[in-house]
Short mmCIF file of C-alpha atoms in Angstrom, two decimals:
data_model
loop_
_atom_site.label_atom_id
_atom_site.label_comp_id
_atom_site.label_asym_id
_atom_site.label_seq_id
_atom_site.Cartn_x
_atom_site.Cartn_y
_atom_site.Cartn_z
CA MET A 1032 11.49 2.58 15.20
CA ALA A 1033 12.13 -0.18 17.67
CA TYR A 1034 10.02 -3.31 17.47
CA SER A 1035 8.98 -5.07 20.65
CA GLU A 1036 10.73 -8.32 21.50
CA LYS A 1037 7.58 -10.25 20.72
CA VAL A 1038 7.34 -8.77 17.24
CA ILE A 1039 10.95 -9.64 16.57
CA GLU A 1040 10.42 -13.12 17.91
CA HIS A 1041 7.42 -13.76 15.64
CA TYR A 1042 9.21 -12.14 12.74
CA ASN A 1043 12.22 -14.42 13.15
CA ASN A 1044 10.18 -17.52 13.91
CA PRO A 1045 6.81 -17.00 12.28
CA ARG A 1046 4.33 -19.71 13.24
CA ASN A 1047 2.17 -21.48 10.72
CA VAL A 1048 3.58 -20.06 7.52
CA GLY A 1049 2.17 -21.91 4.59
CA THR A 1050 -0.76 -22.69 2.40
CA LEU A 1051 -3.88 -24.79 2.76
CA ASP A 1052 -5.90 -26.13 -0.15
CA LYS A 1053 -8.12 -23.18 -0.93
CA SER A 1054 -10.49 -25.28 -3.02
CA ALA A 1055 -11.35 -27.58 -0.08
CA SER A 1056 -14.85 -26.94 1.27
CA ASN A 1057 -13.65 -26.87 4.86
CA VAL A 1058 -10.91 -24.31 4.18
CA GLY A 1059 -11.62 -20.59 4.39
CA THR A 1060 -9.22 -18.15 2.75
CA GLY A 1061 -8.88 -14.47 3.51
CA LEU A 1062 -6.81 -12.32 1.20
CA VAL A 1063 -6.40 -8.71 2.25
CA GLY A 1064 -4.13 -5.83 1.45
CA ALA A 1065 -3.01 -2.54 2.91
CA PRO A 1066 -2.49 -0.42 -0.19
CA GLU A 1067 -0.89 2.49 1.66
CA CYS A 1068 2.08 0.28 2.48
CA GLY A 1069 1.78 -2.28 -0.29
CA ASP A 1070 1.26 -5.16 2.14
CA VAL A 1071 -0.59 -8.30 1.18
CA MET A 1072 -1.71 -10.98 3.64
CA ARG A 1073 -3.30 -14.36 3.10
CA LEU A 1074 -4.74 -16.20 6.07
CA GLN A 1075 -6.41 -19.59 5.88
CA ILE A 1076 -8.35 -21.72 8.32
CA GLU A 1077 -9.18 -25.38 8.13
CA VAL A 1078 -12.34 -26.26 10.00
CA ASP A 1079 -13.28 -29.65 11.38
CA ASP A 1080 -16.68 -30.18 9.78
CA ALA A 1081 -17.99 -32.31 12.63
CA THR A 1082 -17.08 -30.02 15.52
CA GLY A 1083 -16.83 -26.62 13.86
CA ILE A 1084 -13.42 -26.17 15.47
CA ILE A 1085 -10.54 -24.63 13.56
CA LYS A 1086 -7.99 -27.40 13.42
CA ASP A 1087 -5.35 -25.65 11.37
CA ALA A 1088 -4.45 -22.14 10.34
CA LYS A 1089 -1.79 -20.89 7.95
CA PHE A 1090 -0.69 -17.54 6.68
CA LYS A 1091 1.59 -15.87 4.25
CA THR A 1092 2.27 -12.17 4.56
CA PHE A 1093 4.40 -9.86 2.47
CA GLY A 1094 4.85 -6.72 4.45
CA CYS A 1095 6.58 -5.21 7.42
CA GLY A 1096 7.61 -7.02 10.59
CA SER A 1097 4.47 -5.98 12.44
CA ALA A 1098 2.20 -7.31 9.71
CA ILE A 1099 4.02 -10.64 9.74
CA ALA A 1100 3.95 -10.85 13.53
CA SER A 1101 0.25 -9.91 13.65
CA SER A 1102 -0.73 -12.66 11.25
CA SER A 1103 1.56 -15.13 13.00
CA VAL A 1104 -0.13 -14.43 16.35
CA ALA A 1105 -3.56 -14.60 14.71
CA THR A 1106 -2.96 -18.10 13.34
CA GLU A 1107 -1.75 -19.28 16.75
CA TRP A 1108 -4.89 -18.01 18.39
CA LEU A 1109 -7.20 -19.41 15.74
CA LYS A 1110 -6.20 -23.01 16.19
CA GLY A 1111 -8.54 -24.81 18.56
CA LYS A 1112 -11.16 -22.07 18.50
CA SER A 1113 -14.66 -22.43 17.11
CA ILE A 1114 -15.67 -20.17 14.23
CA ASP A 1115 -17.87 -18.16 16.60
CA GLN A 1116 -15.01 -17.64 19.01
CA ALA A 1117 -12.63 -16.79 16.21
CA ILE A 1118 -14.83 -13.99 14.90
CA THR A 1119 -14.49 -12.19 18.23
CA ILE A 1120 -10.71 -11.82 17.96
CA ASP A 1121 -10.14 -8.10 18.07
CA ASN A 1122 -7.22 -6.26 16.58
CA MET A 1123 -6.59 -4.58 19.94
CA ASP A 1124 -5.86 -8.01 21.45
CA ILE A 1125 -3.08 -8.35 18.90
CA VAL A 1126 -1.84 -4.83 19.62
CA GLU A 1127 -1.63 -5.70 23.28
CA GLU A 1128 0.01 -9.05 22.73
CA LEU A 1129 2.70 -7.60 20.48
CA ASN A 1130 3.02 -4.17 22.06
CA LEU A 1131 2.47 -2.54 18.72
CA PRO A 1132 3.10 1.20 18.60
CA PRO A 1133 0.26 3.42 17.34
CA VAL A 1134 1.74 3.74 13.84
CA LYS A 1135 1.58 -0.03 13.46
CA ILE A 1136 -1.96 -0.58 14.67
CA HIS A 1137 -3.15 -0.85 11.07
CA CYS A 1138 -1.11 -4.07 10.78
CA SER A 1139 -3.25 -5.66 13.48
CA VAL A 1140 -6.39 -4.41 11.75
CA LEU A 1141 -5.17 -6.11 8.60
CA ALA A 1142 -4.82 -9.38 10.51
CA GLU A 1143 -8.31 -9.02 11.96
CA ASP A 1144 -9.69 -8.32 8.49
CA ALA A 1145 -7.91 -11.42 7.20
CA ILE A 1146 -9.46 -13.56 9.95
CA LYS A 1147 -12.93 -12.23 9.17
CA ALA A 1148 -12.43 -12.65 5.43
CA ALA A 1149 -11.30 -16.26 5.96
CA ILE A 1150 -14.31 -16.99 8.15
CA ASN A 1151 -16.67 -15.44 5.64
CA ASP A 1152 -15.12 -17.43 2.84
CA TYR A 1153 -15.69 -20.58 4.88
CA ARG A 1154 -19.27 -19.55 5.70
CA VAL A 1155 -20.21 -18.78 2.12
CA LYS A 1156 -18.62 -22.00 0.89
CA ASN A 1157 -20.77 -23.90 3.37
CA GLY A 1158 -24.06 -22.23 2.57
CA MET A 1159 -24.08 -19.68 5.39
CA PRO A 1160 -24.55 -15.98 4.75
CA ALA A 1161 -21.44 -13.80 4.99
CA LEU A 1162 -21.25 -11.75 8.17
CA GLU A 1163 -21.58 -8.00 7.88
CA LEU A 1164 -18.27 -6.53 8.92
CA GLU A 1165 -17.99 -3.23 10.69
CA GLU A 1166 -15.50 -0.76 9.33
CA LYS A 1167 -12.60 -0.13 11.63
CA ILE A 1168 -11.35 3.39 11.71
CA VAL A 1169 -7.62 3.53 12.20
CA HIS A 1170 -5.79 6.63 13.24
CA MET B 478 -3.60 23.40 -6.67
CA TYR B 479 -0.70 25.22 -5.13
CA TYR B 480 2.31 23.57 -6.78
CA PHE B 481 0.81 23.83 -10.22
CA GLU B 482 -0.02 27.48 -9.60
CA LEU B 483 3.45 28.14 -8.28
CA PHE B 484 4.93 26.80 -11.49
CA ASP B 485 2.27 28.55 -13.52
CA THR B 486 1.27 25.37 -15.28
CA PRO B 487 -2.16 23.80 -15.80
CA ILE B 488 -3.10 20.86 -13.58
CA SER B 489 -2.04 17.82 -15.55
CA LEU B 490 -0.32 14.46 -15.33
CA LEU B 491 1.76 15.21 -18.36
CA VAL B 492 5.31 16.22 -17.50
CA ASP B 493 7.11 18.71 -19.71
CA LYS B 494 10.60 18.35 -18.28
CA SER B 495 12.29 21.18 -20.12
CA ALA B 496 9.56 23.72 -19.35
CA LEU B 497 9.55 22.57 -15.75
CA LEU B 498 13.30 22.96 -15.41
CA LYS B 499 13.22 26.39 -16.98
CA LYS B 500 10.54 27.58 -14.59
CA TYR B 501 12.42 25.99 -11.72
CA TYR B 502 15.55 27.99 -12.50
CA THR B 503 13.58 31.22 -12.88
CA LEU B 504 11.80 30.75 -9.57
CA SER B 505 14.92 29.60 -7.75
CA LYS B 506 16.75 32.68 -8.92
CA GLU B 507 13.91 34.97 -7.96
CA TYR B 508 13.68 33.61 -4.44
CA HIS B 509 17.32 32.86 -3.87
CA PRO B 510 18.13 33.65 -0.22
CA ASP B 511 21.15 35.68 -1.32
CA ASN B 512 18.79 38.21 -2.86
CA PHE B 513 17.33 38.82 0.55
CA SER B 514 20.49 38.89 2.60
CA LEU B 515 20.16 42.65 3.08
CA GLY B 516 16.45 42.53 3.81
CA ASN B 517 14.86 42.17 7.20
CA GLU B 518 14.58 38.89 9.00
CA LEU B 519 11.02 38.31 7.95
CA ALA B 520 11.82 38.74 4.26
CA GLN B 521 14.77 36.38 4.64
CA GLU B 522 12.63 33.77 6.27
CA GLN B 523 9.95 34.07 3.63
CA ALA B 524 12.50 33.65 0.88
CA LEU B 525 13.84 30.56 2.56
CA ASN B 526 10.34 29.14 2.85
CA MET B 527 9.69 29.85 -0.78
CA SER B 528 12.89 28.08 -1.81
CA ALA B 529 11.81 25.01 0.11
CA LYS B 530 8.39 25.08 -1.54
CA ILE B 531 9.91 25.51 -4.99
CA ASN B 532 12.14 22.49 -4.45
CA GLU B 533 9.27 20.40 -3.17
CA ALA B 534 7.07 21.46 -6.08
CA LYS B 535 9.80 20.58 -8.56
CA LYS B 536 10.17 17.14 -7.01
CA ILE B 537 6.47 16.44 -7.34
CA LEU B 538 5.85 17.98 -10.74
CA ASP B 539 8.85 16.21 -12.22
CA ASN B 540 7.26 12.80 -11.91
CA ASN B 541 3.83 11.81 -13.20
CA TYR B 542 3.17 9.30 -10.43
CA LYS B 543 4.01 11.90 -7.78
CA ARG B 544 1.77 14.36 -9.60
CA LEU B 545 -1.00 11.82 -9.48
CA GLU B 546 -0.51 11.32 -5.76
CA TYR B 547 -0.51 15.07 -5.19
CA ILE B 548 -3.70 15.58 -7.21
CA LEU B 549 -5.44 12.70 -5.46
CA ARG B 550 -4.45 14.05 -2.05
CA GLU B 551 -5.40 17.64 -2.86
CA THR B 552 -8.82 16.51 -4.05
CA ASN B 553 -9.24 14.27 -1.00
CA THR B 554 -9.60 11.30 -3.31
CA ILE B 555 -7.08 9.56 -1.11
CA ILE B 556 -7.01 10.27 2.58
CA PRO B 557 -4.15 9.29 4.92
CA ASP B 558 -4.78 6.00 6.73
CA GLU B 559 -7.90 5.25 4.78
CA LYS B 560 -8.78 1.67 4.14
CA TYR B 561 -8.95 0.93 0.47
CA VAL B 562 -9.96 -2.46 -0.77
CA LEU B 563 -8.30 -3.72 -3.93
CA SER B 564 -9.79 -6.47 -6.04
CA PRO B 565 -9.07 -10.00 -4.80
CA GLN B 566 -7.81 -10.83 -8.27
CA PHE B 567 -5.12 -8.18 -8.07
CA LEU B 568 -4.15 -9.09 -4.50
CA GLY B 569 -3.91 -12.71 -5.64
CA GLU B 570 -1.56 -11.75 -8.44
CA MET B 571 0.63 -9.78 -6.03
CA MET B 572 0.65 -12.67 -3.58
CA ASP B 573 1.68 -14.99 -6.36
CA ILE B 574 4.51 -12.77 -7.59
CA ASN B 575 5.78 -12.24 -4.05
CA GLU B 576 5.82 -15.99 -3.51
CA GLN B 577 7.84 -16.50 -6.67
CA LEU B 578 10.26 -13.82 -5.51
CA ILE B 579 10.78 -15.52 -2.18
CA GLU B 580 11.74 -18.70 -3.95
CA LEU B 581 14.27 -16.76 -5.96
CA GLU B 582 15.88 -15.52 -2.78
CA PHE B 583 16.90 -19.05 -1.95
CA GLU B 584 18.17 -19.79 -5.38
CA LYS B 585 19.08 -16.97 -7.68
CA ASN B 586 18.23 -17.76 -11.23
CA GLU B 587 18.30 -15.34 -14.14
CA ALA B 588 15.59 -17.05 -16.20
CA ASP B 589 13.00 -16.96 -13.40
CA MET B 590 13.91 -13.41 -12.63
CA LEU B 591 13.18 -12.41 -16.22
CA LYS B 592 9.94 -14.33 -16.12
CA ILE B 593 8.74 -12.51 -13.01
CA SER B 594 9.80 -9.22 -14.40
CA ALA B 595 7.88 -9.90 -17.62
CA GLU B 596 4.81 -10.94 -15.65
CA LEU B 597 5.02 -7.77 -13.60
CA SER B 598 5.33 -5.61 -16.72
CA SER B 599 2.28 -7.22 -18.22
CA ILE B 600 0.23 -6.59 -15.05
CA GLU B 601 1.48 -3.03 -14.98
CA ALA B 602 0.56 -2.52 -18.62
CA SER B 603 -2.91 -3.88 -18.04
CA ILE B 604 -3.65 -1.64 -15.04
CA PHE B 605 -2.26 1.33 -16.94
CA THR B 606 -4.63 0.95 -19.90
CA THR B 607 -7.60 2.12 -17.83
CA VAL B 608 -5.97 5.45 -17.00
CA GLN B 609 -3.47 5.93 -19.81
CA SER B 610 -5.43 8.70 -21.49
CA PHE B 611 -5.19 10.93 -18.42
CA PHE B 612 -1.42 10.93 -18.68
CA THR B 613 -1.46 12.38 -22.17
CA LEU B 614 -3.71 15.38 -21.53
CA SER B 615 -2.01 18.71 -21.01
CA ASN B 616 -5.18 19.96 -19.38
CA PHE B 617 -6.45 17.58 -16.79
CA GLU B 618 -10.16 17.02 -16.54
CA ALA B 619 -11.63 14.15 -14.59
CA SER B 620 -15.07 13.22 -13.38
CA THR B 621 -15.71 11.62 -10.00
CA SER B 622 -15.61 8.16 -11.52
CA ASP B 623 -12.36 9.03 -13.30
CA TYR B 624 -10.85 9.98 -9.97
CA LEU B 625 -11.80 6.59 -8.59
CA LEU B 626 -10.16 4.88 -11.55
CA LEU B 627 -7.01 6.90 -10.95
CA LYS B 628 -7.10 6.06 -7.27
CA ASP B 629 -7.33 2.36 -8.00
CA PHE B 630 -4.42 2.69 -10.39
CA TYR B 631 -2.41 4.65 -7.81
CA TYR B 632 -2.71 1.94 -5.17
CA LYS B 633 -2.05 -0.91 -7.57
CA LYS B 634 1.01 0.84 -8.91
CA LYS B 635 2.30 1.13 -5.38
CA TYR B 636 2.29 -2.65 -5.06
CA ILE B 637 3.97 -3.06 -8.40
CA ASP B 638 6.70 -0.56 -7.59
CA ARG B 639 7.39 -2.36 -4.37
CA VAL B 640 7.85 -5.67 -6.12
CA LYS B 641 10.05 -3.95 -8.68
CA GLU B 642 12.25 -2.63 -5.90
CA LYS B 643 12.61 -6.15 -4.55
CA LEU B 644 13.45 -7.46 -8.00
CA GLU B 645 16.23 -4.95 -8.42
CA LYS B 646 17.86 -5.97 -5.17
#
């Protein structure tokens, strides 16, 4: 299967690979997996306590090119957004950005799940209730 | 379940290689396309189809993990494209092992390789303990909660096998 140029570009030059201090109160960590393909993705956000803006985002993904590219794009988009804006990032935006073929849509869902998990981790750490997440159906 | 019926063996995760091979030869002989070369087209086609099924069944029944996958699929315990959430602890362990592996890629080092491989074996052993008993029964019986245990094991094992593949490279 041919990957789009954008996927290849992100795969070769992934943005924001790395780790943030997961014990810090202003860092939210999302750890998600796609058991069918054995992928595992960790996405972290660092929030500016005063403004509520995400000032840094990092990821580490072990999986296929599309999963890496999806999380790379996600971290780029997260930086500079508020938590409330970040929660609205939809997997279909990633699909569109990367031209993902239908069989790889689940990779973008994984990235969206990772964003939401990271935000919830941040919320819970800071005394806010976790957001109820809707189940995405992927086919 | 069709493949077990075809091989006339009870549904089970226990593989009896010699019995399986024996049955495989018997069936293969019985449905060998050569036996149908004088028959009509339909009979020939059916024989060919049967041969394909026999080969596929052999492949699955020969391996207890493939058997498990087959049983879980046939019982709709796992559904294609479903979203299954593994424990954060397990995902964390897999993340950790993958990170160690990446470091090894830059600098190959036998001692670290052995360490990772030992760590992986110990994780594998610990996930296996919850389902071990099912792999020793010649007659498989599982309750709904047993199926869920087996499903969890199936997905975790998939991660482990993938790391193993990387280690061997």
